[in-house]
């Protein structure tokens, strides 16, 4: 069974920083693209940042220059470094990953359970 477990969320003041982690566990061959999404109350889930297996990244315009996505392939873990946080960054943040499964050699899309980020102004 494959699991994505996020950590690192919490309450921070505006202008502060947080680092989210997403650890992948289970019987996998490798991880393709990893991404972070967020969903604020009353809003649709939106893409925050994405990193491919070769390290290419892209970001939502609202977080460019403030957030950095990265991954550590040897640890099957992804990260989202969030700096200069604003109140509008408040949301539940979800990790997403495309994973090649060992048992049937197929690619499947997985989501983490989400971690709350609250930025106080």
PDB file of C-alpha atoms in Angstrom:
ATOM      1  CA  UNK A   1       0.000   0.000   0.000  1.00  0.00           C
ATOM      2  CA  UNK A   2       1.386   3.365  -1.058  1.00  0.00           C
ATOM      3  CA  UNK A   3       1.087   6.322   1.271  1.00  0.00           C
ATOM      4  CA  UNK A   4       1.990   9.985   1.047  1.00  0.00           C
ATOM      5  CA  UNK A   5       2.432  11.570   4.450  1.00  0.00           C
ATOM      6  CA  UNK A   6       2.746  15.332   4.761  1.00  0.00           C
ATOM      7  CA  UNK A   7       4.228  17.168   7.700  1.00  0.00           C
ATOM      8  CA  UNK A   8       5.415  20.631   8.595  1.00  0.00           C
ATOM      9  CA  UNK A   9       2.218  22.631   8.572  1.00  0.00           C
ATOM     10  CA  UNK A  10       1.198  24.937  11.373  1.00  0.00           C
ATOM     11  CA  UNK A  11       0.502  28.478  12.452  1.00  0.00           C
ATOM     12  CA  UNK A  12       2.912  31.225  11.477  1.00  0.00           C
ATOM     13  CA  UNK A  13       2.852  35.005  11.401  1.00  0.00           C
ATOM     14  CA  UNK A  14       2.796  36.877   8.135  1.00  0.00           C
ATOM     15  CA  UNK A  15       6.307  37.192   6.758  1.00  0.00           C
ATOM     16  CA  UNK A  16       7.376  33.939   8.364  1.00  0.00           C
ATOM     17  CA  UNK A  17       8.428  30.621   6.856  1.00  0.00           C
ATOM     18  CA  UNK A  18       7.401  27.000   6.913  1.00  0.00           C
ATOM     19  CA  UNK A  19       8.779  23.899   5.270  1.00  0.00           C
ATOM     20  CA  UNK A  20       6.405  21.134   4.238  1.00  0.00           C
ATOM     21  CA  UNK A  21       7.560  17.565   3.683  1.00  0.00           C
ATOM     22  CA  UNK A  22       5.910  14.720   1.789  1.00  0.00           C
ATOM     23  CA  UNK A  23       7.253  11.246   2.446  1.00  0.00           C
ATOM     24  CA  UNK A  24       6.260   8.421   0.103  1.00  0.00           C
ATOM     25  CA  UNK A  25       6.179   4.884   1.456  1.00  0.00           C
ATOM     26  CA  UNK A  26       5.181   1.506   0.063  1.00  0.00           C
ATOM     27  CA  UNK A  27       6.213  -0.870  -2.660  1.00  0.00           C
ATOM     28  CA  UNK A  28       7.188   1.470  -5.457  1.00  0.00           C
ATOM     29  CA  UNK A  29       9.621   1.467  -8.337  1.00  0.00           C
ATOM     30  CA  UNK A  30      10.013   5.201  -8.653  1.00  0.00           C
ATOM     31  CA  UNK A  31       8.264   8.538  -8.346  1.00  0.00           C
ATOM     32  CA  UNK A  32       7.452  10.710 -11.322  1.00  0.00           C
ATOM     33  CA  UNK A  33       6.218  14.273 -11.002  1.00  0.00           C
ATOM     34  CA  UNK A  34       5.546  15.511  -7.469  1.00  0.00           C
ATOM     35  CA  UNK A  35       3.377  18.497  -6.756  1.00  0.00           C
ATOM     36  CA  UNK A  36       1.836  20.563  -4.002  1.00  0.00           C
ATOM     37  CA  UNK A  37      -1.734  21.790  -4.172  1.00  0.00           C
ATOM     38  CA  UNK A  38      -3.709  23.869  -1.709  1.00  0.00           C
ATOM     39  CA  UNK A  39      -7.337  24.452  -0.915  1.00  0.00           C
ATOM     40  CA  UNK A  40      -8.615  27.410   1.046  1.00  0.00           C
ATOM     41  CA  UNK A  41     -12.093  27.425   2.618  1.00  0.00           C
ATOM     42  CA  UNK A  42     -14.753  27.958  -0.018  1.00  0.00           C
ATOM     43  CA  UNK A  43     -12.264  27.756  -2.866  1.00  0.00           C
ATOM     44  CA  UNK A  44     -11.228  25.118  -5.359  1.00  0.00           C
ATOM     45  CA  UNK A  45      -8.035  23.168  -4.962  1.00  0.00           C
ATOM     46  CA  UNK A  46      -5.227  24.851  -6.897  1.00  0.00           C
ATOM     47  CA  UNK A  47      -1.757  23.888  -8.011  1.00  0.00           C
ATOM     48  CA  UNK A  48       0.987  25.591  -6.034  1.00  0.00           C
ATOM     49  CA  UNK A  49       4.140  24.040  -7.470  1.00  0.00           C
ATOM     50  CA  UNK A  50       5.337  20.990  -9.383  1.00  0.00           C
ATOM     51  CA  UNK A  51       8.693  19.263  -9.834  1.00  0.00           C
ATOM     52  CA  UNK A  52       9.435  16.572 -12.387  1.00  0.00           C
ATOM     53  CA  UNK A  53      11.681  13.578 -11.808  1.00  0.00           C
ATOM     54  CA  UNK A  54      14.559  15.383 -13.524  1.00  0.00           C
ATOM     55  CA  UNK A  55      14.135  18.464 -11.363  1.00  0.00           C
ATOM     56  CA  UNK A  56      12.228  20.831 -13.637  1.00  0.00           C
ATOM     57  CA  UNK A  57       9.883  23.082 -11.686  1.00  0.00           C
ATOM     58  CA  UNK A  58       6.969  25.393 -12.219  1.00  0.00           C
ATOM     59  CA  UNK A  59       4.982  27.565  -9.838  1.00  0.00           C
ATOM     60  CA  UNK A  60       1.697  29.365  -9.519  1.00  0.00           C
ATOM     61  CA  UNK A  61       2.157  33.073 -10.149  1.00  0.00           C
ATOM     62  CA  UNK A  62       0.964  33.838  -6.625  1.00  0.00           C
ATOM     63  CA  UNK A  63       3.921  32.015  -5.023  1.00  0.00           C
ATOM     64  CA  UNK A  64       6.754  32.676  -7.476  1.00  0.00           C
ATOM     65  CA  UNK A  65       9.806  34.029  -5.728  1.00  0.00           C
ATOM     66  CA  UNK A  66       8.513  33.013  -2.298  1.00  0.00           C
ATOM     67  CA  UNK A  67       8.070  29.223  -2.464  1.00  0.00           C
ATOM     68  CA  UNK A  68      10.572  26.589  -3.553  1.00  0.00           C
ATOM     69  CA  UNK A  69       9.696  23.018  -4.399  1.00  0.00           C
ATOM     70  CA  UNK A  70      12.337  20.306  -4.242  1.00  0.00           C
ATOM     71  CA  UNK A  71      12.726  16.571  -3.891  1.00  0.00           C
ATOM     72  CA  UNK A  72      15.181  14.078  -2.498  1.00  0.00           C
ATOM     73  CA  UNK A  73      14.872  10.992  -4.668  1.00  0.00           C
ATOM     74  CA  UNK A  74      17.057   8.808  -2.453  1.00  0.00           C
ATOM     75  CA  UNK A  75      14.583   9.391   0.382  1.00  0.00           C
ATOM     76  CA  UNK A  76      11.385   9.339  -1.699  1.00  0.00           C
ATOM     77  CA  UNK A  77      10.531  12.707  -0.183  1.00  0.00           C
ATOM     78  CA  UNK A  78       9.375  16.028  -1.552  1.00  0.00           C
ATOM     79  CA  UNK A  79       9.508  19.454   0.055  1.00  0.00           C
ATOM     80  CA  UNK A  80       7.902  22.849  -0.193  1.00  0.00           C
ATOM     81  CA  UNK A  81       9.848  25.707   1.358  1.00  0.00           C
ATOM     82  CA  UNK A  82       7.495  28.636   1.938  1.00  0.00           C
ATOM     83  CA  UNK A  83       8.942  32.051   2.730  1.00  0.00           C
ATOM     84  CA  UNK A  84       7.413  35.497   3.124  1.00  0.00           C
ATOM     85  CA  UNK A  85       4.090  33.915   3.935  1.00  0.00           C
ATOM     86  CA  UNK A  86       0.934  35.960   3.524  1.00  0.00           C
ATOM     87  CA  UNK A  87      -2.521  35.556   5.026  1.00  0.00           C
ATOM     88  CA  UNK A  88      -3.798  34.516   1.605  1.00  0.00           C
ATOM     89  CA  UNK A  89      -1.500  31.464   1.742  1.00  0.00           C
ATOM     90  CA  UNK A  90      -3.727  30.038   4.473  1.00  0.00           C
ATOM     91  CA  UNK A  91      -5.066  26.704   3.242  1.00  0.00           C
ATOM     92  CA  UNK A  92      -4.820  22.965   3.533  1.00  0.00           C
ATOM     93  CA  UNK A  93      -1.791  21.874   1.521  1.00  0.00           C
ATOM     94  CA  UNK A  94      -1.826  18.527  -0.264  1.00  0.00           C
ATOM     95  CA  UNK A  95       1.037  16.534  -1.682  1.00  0.00           C
ATOM     96  CA  UNK A  96       0.468  14.768  -4.992  1.00  0.00           C
ATOM     97  CA  UNK A  97       2.700  12.260  -6.748  1.00  0.00           C
ATOM     98  CA  UNK A  98       2.682  10.060  -9.829  1.00  0.00           C
ATOM     99  CA  UNK A  99       4.098   6.718  -8.779  1.00  0.00           C
ATOM    100  CA  UNK A 100       5.245   3.608 -10.626  1.00  0.00           C
ATOM    101  CA  UNK A 101       4.002   0.644  -8.648  1.00  0.00           C
ATOM    102  CA  UNK A 102       6.095  -2.464  -8.166  1.00  0.00           C
ATOM    103  CA  UNK A 103       3.307  -5.033  -8.116  1.00  0.00           C
ATOM    104  CA  UNK A 104       1.880  -4.333 -11.563  1.00  0.00           C
ATOM    105  CA  UNK A 105       4.327  -1.884 -13.154  1.00  0.00           C
ATOM    106  CA  UNK A 106       1.636   0.752 -13.607  1.00  0.00           C
ATOM    107  CA  UNK A 107       1.659   4.501 -12.962  1.00  0.00           C
ATOM    108  CA  UNK A 108      -0.896   5.713 -10.419  1.00  0.00           C
ATOM    109  CA  UNK A 109      -1.715   9.136  -9.007  1.00  0.00           C
ATOM    110  CA  UNK A 110      -1.695   9.525  -5.211  1.00  0.00           C
ATOM    111  CA  UNK A 111      -2.651  12.242  -2.728  1.00  0.00           C
ATOM    112  CA  UNK A 112      -1.598  12.889   0.820  1.00  0.00           C
ATOM    113  CA  UNK A 113      -4.060  13.603   3.605  1.00  0.00           C
ATOM    114  CA  UNK A 114      -3.289  17.313   3.724  1.00  0.00           C
ATOM    115  CA  UNK A 115      -1.638  19.584   6.254  1.00  0.00           C
ATOM    116  CA  UNK A 116      -3.056  22.872   7.514  1.00  0.00           C
ATOM    117  CA  UNK A 117      -1.088  26.074   7.028  1.00  0.00           C
ATOM    118  CA  UNK A 118      -2.446  29.135   8.793  1.00  0.00           C
ATOM    119  CA  UNK A 119      -0.835  32.537   8.361  1.00  0.00           C
ATOM    120  CA  UNK A 120      -1.891  35.203  10.824  1.00  0.00           C
ATOM    121  CA  UNK A 121      -1.721  38.844   9.839  1.00  0.00           C
TER     122      UNK A 121
END
